[in-house]
Short mmCIF file of C-alpha atoms in Angstrom, two decimals:
data_model
loop_
_atom_site.label_atom_id
_atom_site.label_comp_id
_atom_site.label_asym_id
_atom_site.label_seq_id
_atom_site.Cartn_x
_atom_site.Cartn_y
_atom_site.Cartn_z
CA UNK A 102 0.00 0.00 0.00
CA UNK A 103 1.43 3.38 -0.94
CA UNK A 104 0.65 6.32 1.29
CA UNK A 105 1.17 9.85 0.07
CA UNK A 106 1.38 12.78 2.36
CA UNK A 107 1.70 16.17 0.78
CA UNK A 108 1.83 19.41 2.61
CA UNK A 109 2.53 22.61 0.93
CA UNK A 110 3.44 25.88 2.47
CA UNK A 111 2.74 28.78 0.26
CA UNK A 112 3.78 32.15 1.45
CA UNK A 113 5.84 34.75 -0.27
CA UNK A 114 7.34 35.80 3.02
CA UNK A 115 8.36 32.34 4.15
CA UNK A 116 9.56 31.00 0.80
CA UNK A 117 7.96 27.71 1.68
CA UNK A 118 8.20 24.64 -0.38
CA UNK A 119 5.91 21.74 -1.05
CA UNK A 120 6.89 18.68 0.83
CA UNK A 121 5.99 15.27 -0.45
CA UNK A 122 6.36 12.32 1.84
CA UNK A 123 5.88 8.90 0.30
CA UNK A 124 5.78 5.94 2.58
CA UNK A 125 5.77 2.56 0.91
CA UNK A 126 5.21 -0.71 2.60
CA UNK A 127 5.32 -4.02 0.77
CA UNK A 128 2.04 -5.69 0.14
CA UNK A 129 1.63 -9.26 1.25
CA UNK A 130 2.19 -10.67 4.66
CA UNK A 131 5.73 -9.84 5.60
CA UNK A 132 6.08 -6.91 7.87
CA UNK A 133 9.64 -8.07 8.28
CA UNK A 134 8.82 -9.44 11.70
CA UNK A 135 9.62 -13.04 10.77
CA UNK A 136 12.44 -14.50 8.76
CA UNK A 137 13.03 -17.92 7.31
CA UNK A 138 14.68 -20.18 9.85
CA UNK A 139 13.33 -18.27 12.82
CA UNK A 140 12.01 -20.19 15.80
CA UNK A 141 8.39 -19.30 16.49
CA UNK A 142 5.72 -20.26 18.96
CA UNK A 143 2.00 -20.59 18.29
CA UNK A 144 0.02 -18.20 20.48
CA UNK A 145 -3.56 -18.97 19.62
CA UNK A 146 -5.75 -22.02 19.60
CA UNK A 147 -5.58 -23.52 16.13
CA UNK A 148 -6.85 -26.99 15.40
CA UNK A 149 -5.28 -28.76 12.43
CA UNK A 150 -6.22 -32.11 11.00
CA UNK A 151 -3.32 -33.01 8.74
CA UNK A 152 -0.65 -33.87 11.31
CA UNK A 153 0.63 -37.43 11.05
CA UNK A 154 -1.15 -39.92 13.33
CA UNK A 155 -3.64 -37.27 14.51
CA UNK A 156 -6.61 -37.40 12.12
CA UNK A 157 -8.91 -36.33 14.94
CA UNK A 158 -7.05 -33.00 14.99
CA UNK A 159 -4.53 -31.38 17.30
CA UNK A 160 -4.38 -27.90 18.77
CA UNK A 161 -1.12 -26.14 17.94
CA UNK A 162 -1.41 -23.64 20.80
CA UNK A 163 1.88 -23.39 22.64
CA UNK A 164 3.80 -25.50 20.14
CA UNK A 165 7.15 -24.32 18.85
CA UNK A 166 8.40 -24.67 15.32
CA UNK A 167 10.67 -23.22 12.67
CA UNK A 168 9.49 -20.75 10.08
CA UNK A 169 10.12 -22.12 6.60
CA UNK A 170 8.90 -19.29 4.42
CA UNK A 171 6.26 -16.68 3.68
CA UNK A 172 4.18 -18.23 0.93
CA UNK A 173 2.83 -14.93 -0.34
CA UNK A 174 6.19 -14.26 -1.97
CA UNK A 175 6.24 -16.30 -5.15
CA UNK A 176 8.47 -15.70 -8.16
CA UNK A 177 8.70 -12.00 -7.52
CA UNK A 178 4.96 -11.58 -7.07
CA UNK A 179 2.83 -11.08 -3.99
CA UNK A 180 -0.01 -13.56 -3.64
CA UNK A 181 -3.01 -13.62 -1.41
CA UNK A 182 -2.61 -16.45 1.13
CA UNK A 183 -4.36 -15.57 4.37
CA UNK A 184 -2.14 -17.80 6.55
CA UNK A 185 1.14 -16.97 4.91
CA UNK A 186 3.74 -18.34 7.34
CA UNK A 187 4.66 -21.94 6.72
CA UNK A 188 6.03 -23.40 9.96
CA UNK A 189 7.55 -26.82 10.49
CA UNK A 190 6.70 -28.70 13.66
CA UNK A 191 8.10 -31.88 15.16
CA UNK A 192 5.87 -34.28 17.03
CA UNK A 193 7.24 -36.47 19.75
CA UNK A 194 6.72 -40.09 18.78
CA UNK A 195 8.16 -43.48 19.63
CA UNK A 196 10.01 -44.63 16.57
CA UNK A 197 10.42 -42.40 13.54
CA UNK A 198 10.33 -38.67 14.29
CA UNK A 199 7.11 -37.22 12.93
CA UNK A 200 7.12 -33.77 11.44
CA UNK A 201 4.65 -31.67 9.52
CA UNK A 202 4.18 -28.15 8.23
CA UNK A 203 1.29 -25.81 8.92
CA UNK A 204 0.38 -22.38 7.60
CA UNK A 205 -0.20 -19.70 10.21
CA UNK A 206 -1.17 -16.05 10.28
CA UNK A 207 1.02 -13.22 11.55
CA UNK A 208 -1.01 -12.80 14.73
CA UNK A 209 -1.04 -16.52 15.45
CA UNK A 210 2.70 -16.84 16.05
CA UNK A 211 5.34 -15.08 18.06
CA UNK A 212 9.07 -14.98 17.49
CA UNK A 213 11.16 -16.83 20.04
CA UNK B 198 -22.28 -28.28 -33.63
CA UNK B 199 -22.95 -30.17 -36.82
CA UNK B 200 -20.63 -30.07 -39.77
CA UNK B 201 -21.54 -31.50 -43.12
CA UNK B 202 -19.10 -31.93 -45.97
CA UNK B 203 -20.05 -33.27 -49.32
CA UNK B 204 -17.95 -34.39 -52.23
CA UNK B 205 -19.68 -33.62 -55.50
CA UNK B 206 -19.09 -36.19 -58.16
CA UNK B 207 -19.12 -35.51 -61.87
CA UNK B 208 -21.02 -38.12 -63.80
CA UNK B 209 -18.63 -40.00 -66.00
CA UNK B 210 -18.84 -43.01 -68.26
CA UNK B 211 -17.93 -45.31 -65.42
CA UNK B 212 -20.24 -43.53 -63.06
CA UNK B 213 -21.27 -46.69 -61.28
CA UNK B 214 -17.98 -46.75 -59.50
CA UNK B 215 -18.33 -43.19 -58.48
CA UNK B 216 -21.00 -42.11 -56.11
CA UNK B 217 -21.79 -38.91 -54.40
CA UNK B 218 -20.51 -39.17 -50.94
CA UNK B 219 -21.91 -37.11 -48.17
CA UNK B 220 -19.98 -37.12 -44.99
CA UNK B 221 -21.71 -35.80 -41.91
CA UNK B 222 -19.53 -35.28 -38.91
CA UNK B 223 -21.27 -34.40 -35.71
CA UNK B 224 -19.35 -33.01 -32.80
CA UNK B 225 -20.94 -32.09 -29.54
CA UNK B 226 -19.00 -29.39 -27.76
CA UNK B 227 -19.54 -29.36 -24.02
CA UNK B 228 -21.16 -26.28 -22.59
CA UNK B 229 -18.72 -24.53 -20.21
CA UNK B 230 -16.44 -27.60 -20.20
CA UNK B 231 -18.89 -30.04 -18.70
CA UNK B 232 -16.13 -32.63 -18.57
CA UNK B 233 -14.51 -30.58 -15.81
CA UNK B 234 -17.89 -30.07 -14.21
CA UNK B 235 -18.24 -33.84 -13.83
CA UNK B 236 -14.66 -34.08 -12.61
CA UNK B 237 -15.26 -31.42 -9.93
CA UNK B 238 -18.58 -32.99 -8.96
CA UNK B 239 -16.85 -36.33 -8.36
CA UNK B 240 -13.95 -34.67 -6.58
CA UNK B 241 -16.31 -32.81 -4.25
CA UNK B 242 -18.12 -36.02 -3.29
CA UNK B 243 -14.87 -37.90 -2.71
CA UNK B 244 -13.27 -35.12 -0.71
CA UNK B 245 -16.34 -34.59 1.47
CA UNK B 246 -16.28 -38.29 2.34
CA UNK B 247 -12.53 -38.32 2.87
CA UNK B 248 -12.58 -35.26 5.13
CA UNK B 249 -15.77 -36.16 6.98
CA UNK B 250 -17.50 -32.98 5.84
CA UNK B 251 -20.96 -32.38 4.41
CA UNK B 252 -22.56 -30.27 1.74
CA UNK B 253 -24.69 -27.26 2.58
CA UNK B 254 -28.38 -27.80 3.38
CA UNK B 255 -28.96 -25.54 0.39
CA UNK B 256 -27.46 -27.55 -2.46
CA UNK B 257 -27.47 -24.57 -4.80
CA UNK B 258 -24.57 -23.22 -2.75
CA UNK B 259 -22.69 -26.46 -3.42
CA UNK B 260 -23.66 -26.35 -7.09
CA UNK B 261 -22.44 -22.80 -7.66
CA UNK B 262 -19.08 -23.50 -6.05
CA UNK B 263 -18.58 -26.69 -8.08
CA UNK B 264 -19.44 -24.77 -11.23
CA UNK B 265 -16.91 -22.07 -10.31
CA UNK B 266 -14.21 -24.68 -9.66
CA UNK B 267 -14.89 -26.27 -13.05
CA UNK B 268 -14.65 -22.91 -14.80
CA UNK B 269 -11.28 -22.18 -13.23
CA UNK B 270 -10.12 -25.65 -14.20
CA UNK B 271 -11.17 -24.83 -17.77
CA UNK B 272 -9.44 -21.47 -17.90
CA UNK B 273 -6.44 -21.93 -15.60
CA UNK B 274 -5.88 -25.68 -15.59
CA UNK B 275 -6.40 -25.76 -11.84
CA UNK B 276 -9.46 -25.61 -9.59
CA UNK B 277 -8.65 -22.26 -8.01
CA UNK B 278 -11.09 -21.30 -5.26
CA UNK B 279 -13.95 -19.42 -6.96
CA UNK B 280 -14.96 -17.51 -3.85
CA UNK B 281 -11.98 -15.19 -3.65
CA UNK B 282 -10.57 -12.24 -5.55
CA UNK B 283 -7.07 -12.46 -6.99
CA UNK B 284 -4.72 -9.94 -8.57
CA UNK B 285 -2.93 -12.66 -10.56
CA UNK B 286 -4.96 -15.80 -11.07
CA UNK B 287 -2.32 -17.64 -13.06
CA UNK B 288 0.34 -17.13 -10.40
CA UNK B 289 -2.08 -18.16 -7.65
CA UNK B 290 -3.01 -21.33 -9.56
CA UNK B 291 0.68 -22.12 -10.07
CA UNK B 292 1.59 -21.55 -6.43
CA UNK B 293 -1.37 -23.63 -5.25
CA UNK B 294 -2.38 -22.27 -1.83
CA UNK B 295 -5.91 -21.60 -3.07
CA UNK B 296 -6.26 -24.63 -5.33
CA UNK B 297 -9.17 -26.70 -4.07
CA UNK B 298 -8.83 -28.23 -1.56
CA UNK B 299 -7.12 -25.08 -0.38
CA UNK B 300 -4.60 -24.89 2.46
CA UNK B 301 -7.14 -23.65 5.07
CA UNK B 302 -9.41 -26.56 4.17
CA UNK B 303 -6.63 -29.17 4.07
CA UNK B 304 -5.17 -28.05 7.38
CA UNK B 305 -8.05 -26.54 9.37
CA UNK B 306 -11.16 -27.87 7.58
CA UNK B 307 -12.16 -24.26 6.97
CA UNK B 308 -13.99 -23.78 3.68
CA UNK B 309 -15.31 -20.25 3.36
CA UNK B 310 -17.10 -21.21 0.11
CA UNK B 311 -19.33 -23.41 2.21
CA UNK B 312 -18.61 -26.33 -0.10
CA UNK B 313 -17.25 -28.60 2.64
CA UNK B 314 -18.87 -28.09 6.05
CA UNK B 315 -17.95 -29.79 9.29
CA UNK B 316 -20.73 -31.60 11.10
CA UNK B 317 -21.04 -28.93 13.76
CA UNK B 318 -21.65 -26.20 11.20
CA UNK B 319 -25.20 -24.78 11.38
CA UNK B 320 -25.53 -24.98 7.59
CA UNK B 321 -24.22 -28.51 7.16
CA UNK B 322 -26.73 -30.91 5.64
CA UNK B 323 -26.42 -34.67 5.75
CA UNK B 324 -25.37 -35.26 2.15
CA UNK B 325 -21.93 -36.05 0.86
CA UNK B 326 -23.28 -36.55 -2.63
CA UNK B 327 -24.65 -34.26 -5.31
CA UNK B 328 -26.01 -35.30 -8.68
CA UNK B 329 -25.38 -33.56 -11.98
CA UNK B 330 -29.08 -32.72 -12.05
CA UNK B 331 -28.78 -30.98 -8.72
CA UNK B 332 -25.82 -29.02 -10.07
CA UNK B 333 -27.68 -28.04 -13.21
CA UNK B 334 -30.75 -26.88 -11.31
CA UNK B 335 -28.61 -25.25 -8.62
CA UNK B 336 -26.80 -23.16 -11.21
CA UNK B 337 -29.74 -22.41 -13.50
CA UNK B 338 -30.26 -18.70 -13.67
CA UNK B 339 -26.47 -18.12 -13.60
CA UNK B 340 -24.57 -16.93 -16.67
#
């Protein structure tokens, strides 16, 4: 979103000048708060159904994972995913370590 | 669409061997890619069963979404969610987040199109099936 702020001072006595302030912030999800590889923690109650060995669903609240990427950035474009942060989680399990990825929103995770 | 081609034959001395041949080739072109409509109808039934979700009590909601998925499959090659606005549909279809079943549905069983509804949803019916007739009548009156 591009925000323009223009104020102009016009006065012969003050020799004012027009000031143009342009503030640009990237569209898409990244406010720069999270980076790939960052450890994050889930801070709201989110039930997901695609974790291995948990078809009945598990709540991710309180779980910690690693941020993989922001999926709104794709080949130089900005796309419209509403849960843009792909986070990898590990589940404790006897035998082979189980891991899965889930997509989370900016306000659903906190940096560690 | 019917196409007829005919080969006119000039009568000659050995005209018994030559006959006028009329070739009629009939091709039926599907309206709005009805092949993809059937594909998305079947997919919707299978995925509802697989995910333990149900169609809306108002099947016209289901029908309109299935129609929209089929149209995107026709134009983009992928069943991009028809209930959202996109700046770049081709890029979205290539990246896949919103390709049905979309990420929110796959992970959270959240379908804002109201195509797949969890049992506890107020609008969930009891059906996990929808016939082509139901789709046709549910979308009649659309473009």
